[in-house]
XYZ file of C-alpha atoms in Angstrom:
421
model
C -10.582 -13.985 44.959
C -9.607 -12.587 41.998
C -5.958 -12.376 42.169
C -6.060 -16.170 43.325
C -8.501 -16.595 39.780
C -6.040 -14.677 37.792
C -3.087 -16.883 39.480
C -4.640 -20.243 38.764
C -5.009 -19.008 35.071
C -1.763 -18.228 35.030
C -0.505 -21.471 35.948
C -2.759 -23.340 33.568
C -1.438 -21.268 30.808
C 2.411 -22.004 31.826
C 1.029 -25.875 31.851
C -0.688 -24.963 28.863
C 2.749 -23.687 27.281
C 4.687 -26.318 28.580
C 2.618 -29.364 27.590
C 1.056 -29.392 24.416
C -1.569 -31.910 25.121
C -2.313 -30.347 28.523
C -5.112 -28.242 27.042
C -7.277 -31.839 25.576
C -6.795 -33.059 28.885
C -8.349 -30.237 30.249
C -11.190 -30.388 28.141
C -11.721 -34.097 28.417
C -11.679 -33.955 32.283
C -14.176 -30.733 31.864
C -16.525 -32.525 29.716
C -16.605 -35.490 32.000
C -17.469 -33.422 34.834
C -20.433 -31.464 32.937
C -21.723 -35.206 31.966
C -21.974 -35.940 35.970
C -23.436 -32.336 36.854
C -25.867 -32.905 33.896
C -26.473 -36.795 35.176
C -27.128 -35.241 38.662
C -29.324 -32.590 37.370
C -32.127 -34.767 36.144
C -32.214 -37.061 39.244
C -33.473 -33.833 41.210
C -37.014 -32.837 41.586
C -39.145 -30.678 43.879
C -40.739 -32.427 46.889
C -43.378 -34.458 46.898
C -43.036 -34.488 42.832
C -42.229 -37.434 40.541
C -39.477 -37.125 38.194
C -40.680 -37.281 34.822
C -41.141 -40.285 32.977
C -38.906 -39.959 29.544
C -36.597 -42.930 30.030
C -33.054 -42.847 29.528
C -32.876 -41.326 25.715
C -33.101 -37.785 27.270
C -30.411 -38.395 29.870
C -28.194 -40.453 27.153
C -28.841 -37.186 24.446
C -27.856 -35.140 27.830
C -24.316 -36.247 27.611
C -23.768 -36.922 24.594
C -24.423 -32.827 24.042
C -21.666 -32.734 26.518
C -19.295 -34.035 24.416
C -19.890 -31.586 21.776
C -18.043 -29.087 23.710
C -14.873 -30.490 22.658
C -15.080 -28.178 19.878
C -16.074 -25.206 21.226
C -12.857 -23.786 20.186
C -13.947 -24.203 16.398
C -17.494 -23.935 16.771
C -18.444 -22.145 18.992
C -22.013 -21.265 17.623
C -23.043 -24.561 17.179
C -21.898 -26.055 19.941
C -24.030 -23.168 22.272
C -27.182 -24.107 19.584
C -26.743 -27.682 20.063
C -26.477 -27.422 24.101
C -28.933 -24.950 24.559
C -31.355 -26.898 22.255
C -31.137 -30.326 23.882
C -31.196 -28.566 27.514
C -34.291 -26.495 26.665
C -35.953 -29.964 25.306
C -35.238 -31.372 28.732
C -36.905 -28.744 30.901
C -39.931 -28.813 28.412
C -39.998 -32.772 29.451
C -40.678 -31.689 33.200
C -37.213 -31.456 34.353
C -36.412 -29.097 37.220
C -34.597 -26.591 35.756
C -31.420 -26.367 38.126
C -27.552 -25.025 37.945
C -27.105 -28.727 38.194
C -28.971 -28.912 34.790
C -27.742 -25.942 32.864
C -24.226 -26.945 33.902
C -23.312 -27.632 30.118
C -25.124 -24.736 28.890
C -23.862 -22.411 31.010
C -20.415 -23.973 29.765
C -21.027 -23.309 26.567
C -22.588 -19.902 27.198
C -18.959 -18.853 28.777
C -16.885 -20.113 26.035
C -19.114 -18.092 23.372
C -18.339 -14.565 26.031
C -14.775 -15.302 26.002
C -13.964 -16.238 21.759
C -16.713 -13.768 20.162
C -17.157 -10.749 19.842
C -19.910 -8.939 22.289
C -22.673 -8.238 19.162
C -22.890 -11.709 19.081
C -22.678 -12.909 22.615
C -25.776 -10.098 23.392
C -27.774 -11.819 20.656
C -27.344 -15.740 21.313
C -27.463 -14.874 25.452
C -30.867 -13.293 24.730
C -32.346 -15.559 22.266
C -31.168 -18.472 24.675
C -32.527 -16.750 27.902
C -35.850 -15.820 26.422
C -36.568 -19.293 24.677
C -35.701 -20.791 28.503
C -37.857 -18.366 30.233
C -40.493 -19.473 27.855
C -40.282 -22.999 28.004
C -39.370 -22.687 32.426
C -42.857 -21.128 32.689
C -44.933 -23.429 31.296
C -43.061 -26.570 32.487
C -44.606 -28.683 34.588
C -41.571 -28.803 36.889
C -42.129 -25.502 37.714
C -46.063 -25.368 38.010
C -45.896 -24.541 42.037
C -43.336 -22.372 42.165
C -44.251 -18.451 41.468
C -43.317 -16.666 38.450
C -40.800 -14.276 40.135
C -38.546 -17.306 41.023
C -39.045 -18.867 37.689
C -37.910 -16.149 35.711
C -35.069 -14.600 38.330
C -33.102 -18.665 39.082
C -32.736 -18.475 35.132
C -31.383 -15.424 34.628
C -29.542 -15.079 37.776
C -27.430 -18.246 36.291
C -27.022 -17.440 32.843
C -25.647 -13.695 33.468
C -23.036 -15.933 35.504
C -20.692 -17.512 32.740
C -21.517 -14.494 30.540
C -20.007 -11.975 32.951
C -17.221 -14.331 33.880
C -16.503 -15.115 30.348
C -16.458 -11.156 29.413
C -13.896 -10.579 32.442
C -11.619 -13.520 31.371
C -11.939 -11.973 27.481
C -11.236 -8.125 28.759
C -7.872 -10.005 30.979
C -6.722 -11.742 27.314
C -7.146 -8.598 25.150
C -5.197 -6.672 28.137
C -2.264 -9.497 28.296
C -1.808 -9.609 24.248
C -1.994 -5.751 24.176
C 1.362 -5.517 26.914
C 2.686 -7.877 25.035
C 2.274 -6.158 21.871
C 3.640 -2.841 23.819
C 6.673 -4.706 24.974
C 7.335 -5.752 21.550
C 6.841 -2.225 20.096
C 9.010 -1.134 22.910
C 11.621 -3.949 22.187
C 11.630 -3.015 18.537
C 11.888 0.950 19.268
C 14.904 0.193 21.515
C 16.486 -2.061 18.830
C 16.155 0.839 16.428
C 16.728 3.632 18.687
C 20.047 1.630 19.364
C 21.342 1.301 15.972
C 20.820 5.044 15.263
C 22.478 6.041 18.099
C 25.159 3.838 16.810
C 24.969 5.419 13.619
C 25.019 9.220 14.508
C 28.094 8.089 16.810
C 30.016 6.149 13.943
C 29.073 9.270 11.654
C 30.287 11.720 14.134
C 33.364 9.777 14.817
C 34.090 9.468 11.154
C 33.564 13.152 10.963
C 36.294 14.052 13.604
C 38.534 11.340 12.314
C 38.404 12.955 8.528
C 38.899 16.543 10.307
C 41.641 15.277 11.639
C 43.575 13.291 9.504
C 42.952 15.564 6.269
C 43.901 18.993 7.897
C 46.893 17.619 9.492
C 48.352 15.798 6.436
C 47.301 18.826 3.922
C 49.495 20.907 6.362
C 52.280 18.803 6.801
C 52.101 18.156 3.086
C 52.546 21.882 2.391
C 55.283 22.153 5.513
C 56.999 19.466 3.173
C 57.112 20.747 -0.013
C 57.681 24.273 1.021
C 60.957 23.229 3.403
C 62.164 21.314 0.520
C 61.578 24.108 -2.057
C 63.696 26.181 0.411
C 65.889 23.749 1.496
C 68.903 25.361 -0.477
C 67.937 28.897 -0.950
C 67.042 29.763 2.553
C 68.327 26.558 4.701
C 67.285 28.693 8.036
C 63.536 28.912 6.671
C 63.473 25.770 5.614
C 64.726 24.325 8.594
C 62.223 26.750 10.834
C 59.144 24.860 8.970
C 60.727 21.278 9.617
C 60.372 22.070 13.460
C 57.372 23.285 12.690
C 56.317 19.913 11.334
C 57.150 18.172 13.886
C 54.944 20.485 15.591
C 52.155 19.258 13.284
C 52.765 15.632 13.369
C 52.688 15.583 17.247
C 49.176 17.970 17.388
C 47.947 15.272 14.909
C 48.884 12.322 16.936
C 47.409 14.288 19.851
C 44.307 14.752 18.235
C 43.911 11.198 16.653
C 44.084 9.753 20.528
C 41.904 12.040 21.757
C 39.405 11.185 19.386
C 40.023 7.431 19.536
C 39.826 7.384 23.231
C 36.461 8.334 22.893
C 36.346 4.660 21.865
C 38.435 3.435 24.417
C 36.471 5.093 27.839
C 35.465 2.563 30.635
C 36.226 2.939 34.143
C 37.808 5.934 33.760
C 36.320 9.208 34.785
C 34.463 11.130 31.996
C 37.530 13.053 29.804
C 40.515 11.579 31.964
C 43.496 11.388 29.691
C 42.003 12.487 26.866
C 42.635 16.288 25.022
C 39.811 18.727 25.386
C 38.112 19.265 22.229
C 39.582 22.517 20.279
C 37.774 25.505 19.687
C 38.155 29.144 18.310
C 40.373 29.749 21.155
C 42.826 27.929 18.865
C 41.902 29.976 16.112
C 45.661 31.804 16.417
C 47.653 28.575 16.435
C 45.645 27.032 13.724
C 46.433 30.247 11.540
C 49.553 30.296 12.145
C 50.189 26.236 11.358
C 49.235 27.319 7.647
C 51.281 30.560 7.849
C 54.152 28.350 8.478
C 53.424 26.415 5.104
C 52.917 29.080 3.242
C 49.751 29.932 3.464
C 48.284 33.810 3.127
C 45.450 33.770 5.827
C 43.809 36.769 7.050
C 41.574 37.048 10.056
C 38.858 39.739 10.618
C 35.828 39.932 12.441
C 33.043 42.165 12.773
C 30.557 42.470 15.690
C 31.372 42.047 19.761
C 32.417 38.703 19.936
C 30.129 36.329 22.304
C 30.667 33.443 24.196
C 30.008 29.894 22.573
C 28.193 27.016 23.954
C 30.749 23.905 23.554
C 29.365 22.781 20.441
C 29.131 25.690 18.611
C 32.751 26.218 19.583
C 34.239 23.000 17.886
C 32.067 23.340 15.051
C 32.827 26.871 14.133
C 36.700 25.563 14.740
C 36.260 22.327 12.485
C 34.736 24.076 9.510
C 37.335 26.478 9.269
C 40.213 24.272 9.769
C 38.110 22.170 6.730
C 37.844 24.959 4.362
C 41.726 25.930 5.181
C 42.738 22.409 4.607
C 40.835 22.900 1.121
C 42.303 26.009 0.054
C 46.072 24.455 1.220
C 45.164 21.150 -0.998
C 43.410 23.729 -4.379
C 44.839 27.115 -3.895
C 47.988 27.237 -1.370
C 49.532 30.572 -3.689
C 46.480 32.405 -3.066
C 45.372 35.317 -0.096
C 42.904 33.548 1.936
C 40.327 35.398 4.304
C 38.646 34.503 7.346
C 35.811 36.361 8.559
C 33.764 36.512 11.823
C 30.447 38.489 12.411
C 28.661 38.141 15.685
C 24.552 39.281 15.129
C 22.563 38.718 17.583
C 21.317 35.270 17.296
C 24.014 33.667 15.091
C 27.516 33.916 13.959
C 28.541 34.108 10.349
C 31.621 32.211 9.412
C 33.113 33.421 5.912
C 36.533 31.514 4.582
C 37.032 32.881 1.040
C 40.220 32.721 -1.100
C 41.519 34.575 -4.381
C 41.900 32.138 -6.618
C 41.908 32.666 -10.462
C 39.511 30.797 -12.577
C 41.568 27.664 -12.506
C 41.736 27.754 -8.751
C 37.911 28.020 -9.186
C 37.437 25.393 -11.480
C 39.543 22.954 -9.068
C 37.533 24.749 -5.821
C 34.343 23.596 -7.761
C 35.616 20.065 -8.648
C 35.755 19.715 -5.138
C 32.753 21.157 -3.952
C 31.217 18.282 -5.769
C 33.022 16.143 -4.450
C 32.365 17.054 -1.342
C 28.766 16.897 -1.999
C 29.425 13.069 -2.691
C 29.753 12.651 -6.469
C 33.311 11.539 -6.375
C 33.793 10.173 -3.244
C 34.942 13.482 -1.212
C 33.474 14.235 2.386
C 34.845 17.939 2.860
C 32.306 19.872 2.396
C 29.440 17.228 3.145
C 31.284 17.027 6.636
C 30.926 20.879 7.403
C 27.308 20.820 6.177
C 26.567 17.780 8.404
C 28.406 19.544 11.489
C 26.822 22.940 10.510
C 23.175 21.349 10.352
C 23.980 19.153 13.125
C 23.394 22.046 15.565
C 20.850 23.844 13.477
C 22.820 26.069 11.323
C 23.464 26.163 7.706
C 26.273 26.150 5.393
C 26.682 27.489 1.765
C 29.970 26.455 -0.313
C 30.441 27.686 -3.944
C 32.816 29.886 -6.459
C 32.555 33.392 -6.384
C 31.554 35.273 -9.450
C 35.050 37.606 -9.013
C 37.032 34.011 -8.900
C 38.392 31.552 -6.096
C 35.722 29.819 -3.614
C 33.994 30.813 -0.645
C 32.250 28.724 1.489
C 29.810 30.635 4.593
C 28.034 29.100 7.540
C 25.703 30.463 9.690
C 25.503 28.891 13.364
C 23.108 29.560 15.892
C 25.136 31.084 19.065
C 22.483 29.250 21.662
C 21.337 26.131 20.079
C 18.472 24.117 21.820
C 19.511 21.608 24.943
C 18.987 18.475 22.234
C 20.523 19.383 19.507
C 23.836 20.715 22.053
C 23.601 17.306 23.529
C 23.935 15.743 19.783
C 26.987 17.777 18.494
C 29.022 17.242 21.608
């Protein structure tokens, strides 16, 4: 019975939705039958007892209070005062009080439990219930019946709409709550959605500018060193244009791998697409700048421990980063790269020689790279650095040149994996 209440609700409120007028209609056709119920009400009378003699003004004030619940959407307080008053003045004419005869009340009683709140719905159910208890017992409609009937008929009928009218209030406040929860939900996903979008542009972005920048600063250096040499040592020279080709095609290799991240459908997760680099490619990667130039030496302290994935590129990315910075600031410097495995982290050091102009320029940069100028170096290995829970520090030294350290955590959390990969 209740599912088949809740349905026919439901199908008044899609009528409701659909037709604007639908709801007066509703009302109108509602009023009208409350007019007959209240009509019918006053024609009954126990047996062998006379209806009482009041003429038709009591009838005619009947259903005209009928009509008053038209706006018990507005009103709702006076309209249950006005119908409760006029059908407590017909019981206390000798009416038998009947369902038949509290058909408007009990109406009105059922609006008031389903638009206020319950503090007032306790207060104007009791004050109506008591004042019609009153008046029931000392009616002379009721003379011959016994008390106990007199007082349980009445309340019996008016707990009725008042428990009906609390159900159909507890059903709205549940419906506009799931909505509101769907709507939360819709506007969580929305924004969830966007930052995903976000965090993938910015990690995109930060491959891209790892990338490009490392790849032209070495091919730059290739350049100018092959044609510095280009008629003093024509072997040498000709040794580092092979070798950039070699960097131009790793490049090209690198900017489709990333870009195909774009570019995956159908195809099977990593198909066709160049596994991400790590320290394995430490050796080629020194040897790239070697090749332009570039003093680089490597040592590392510690027993050297696996790396999860994302460790792995990001330890490889910042030190290609500050490499590409020393080859664009201080290519005629020693450069050193240092590796310490502790227990819980591993401590990346690139560090170069530079004089105090070299450090002036290495500081320019650093600000730059912070974002005062427009430069995403540095910014991009702090982001990738913090993006698995590690830190990075980037500054001159006091003895001259720059230095920049990172510590990374060599088991980052599940999450934060998941993010950096």
């Amino acid at each position: 019975m209740n599912s088949s209440l809740e349905r026919y609700t439901e199908r008044v409120e899609q009528y409701a939705s659909r037709f604007p007028r639908f709801p007066r209609f509703v009302d109108v056709t509602m009023v009208l039958a409350l007019i007959g119920c209240a009509f019918f009400g006053t024609q009954l009378s126990l047996p062998g007892e006379n209806r009482p003699d009041t003429g038709k003004s009591l009838e005619i004030l009947l259903g005209l209070s009928c009509f008053v619940l038209l706006k018990y959407r507005t009103h709702t307080h006076t309209v249950v005062v006005v119908v409760a008053g006029v059908t407590i003045a017909a019981i206390a004419r000798g009416y038998l009080l009947t369902p038949m005869l509290l058909a408007p009340l009990l109406a009105a009683m059922y609006w008031l439990a389903v638009l206020c709140d319950r503090r007032t719905v306790r207060l104007y159910a009791l004050v109506a219930t008591v004042a019609l208890l009153t008046v029931n017992l000392f009616s002379d409609g009721m003379r011959d019946l016994s008390p106990v009937l007199t007082v349980i008929g009445p309340v019996f009928w008016m707990a009725l709409p008042l428990v009906g009218g609390s159900l159909a209030r507890l059903r709205r406040d549940y419906l506009e709550a799931v909505k509101s929860r769907a709507e939360h939900a819709e506007r969580t996903r929305e924004e969830e959605a966007r930052l995903r979008v976000t965090e993938e542009r910015m990690r995109i972005a930060r491959e891209l500018h790892d990338v490009v920048a490392h790849h032209l600063a070495l091919a730059n250096a290739q350049a100018g060193t092959a044609a510095h040499l280009s008629r003093s040592n024509p072997e040498q020279s000709r040794k580092i244009l092979d070798d950039l080709a070699g960097t131009t095609s790793s490049a090209l290799r690198e900017l489709k791998a990333t870009l195909g991240l774009l570019r995956q459908d159908d195809r099977p997760k990593g198909e066709g697409l160049e596994p991400a680099p790590g320290l394995a490619r430490l050796p080629e990667l020194i040897d790239s700048y070697r090749s332009a130039g570039l003093e680089v030496v490597v040592h590392q302290e510690g027993v050297r421990r696996p790396l999860t994935p994302g460790v792995d590129l990001t330890a490889y990315r910042i030190v290609q980063e500050a490499l590409t910075n020393v080859a664009k600031h201080a290519p005629e410097r020693a450069t050193h790269v240092g590796f310490t495995y502790a227990d819980s982290r591993l401590l990346i050091t690139v560090s170069n020689d530079g004089p105090a102009t070299a450090t002036a320029t290495a500081t320019a940069t650093a600000t730059a790279g912070n974002g005062a100028s427009g430069g995403f170096g540095l910014r991009g290995m702090r982001e990738r650095a913090q993006s698995i829970g590690g830190d990075l520090c980037a500054g001159p030294r006091p003895e001259g040149g720059f230095e920049v350290t990172t510590a990374l955590p060599l088991q980052p959390s599940a999450a934060v994996e998941g993010e950096s990969a």
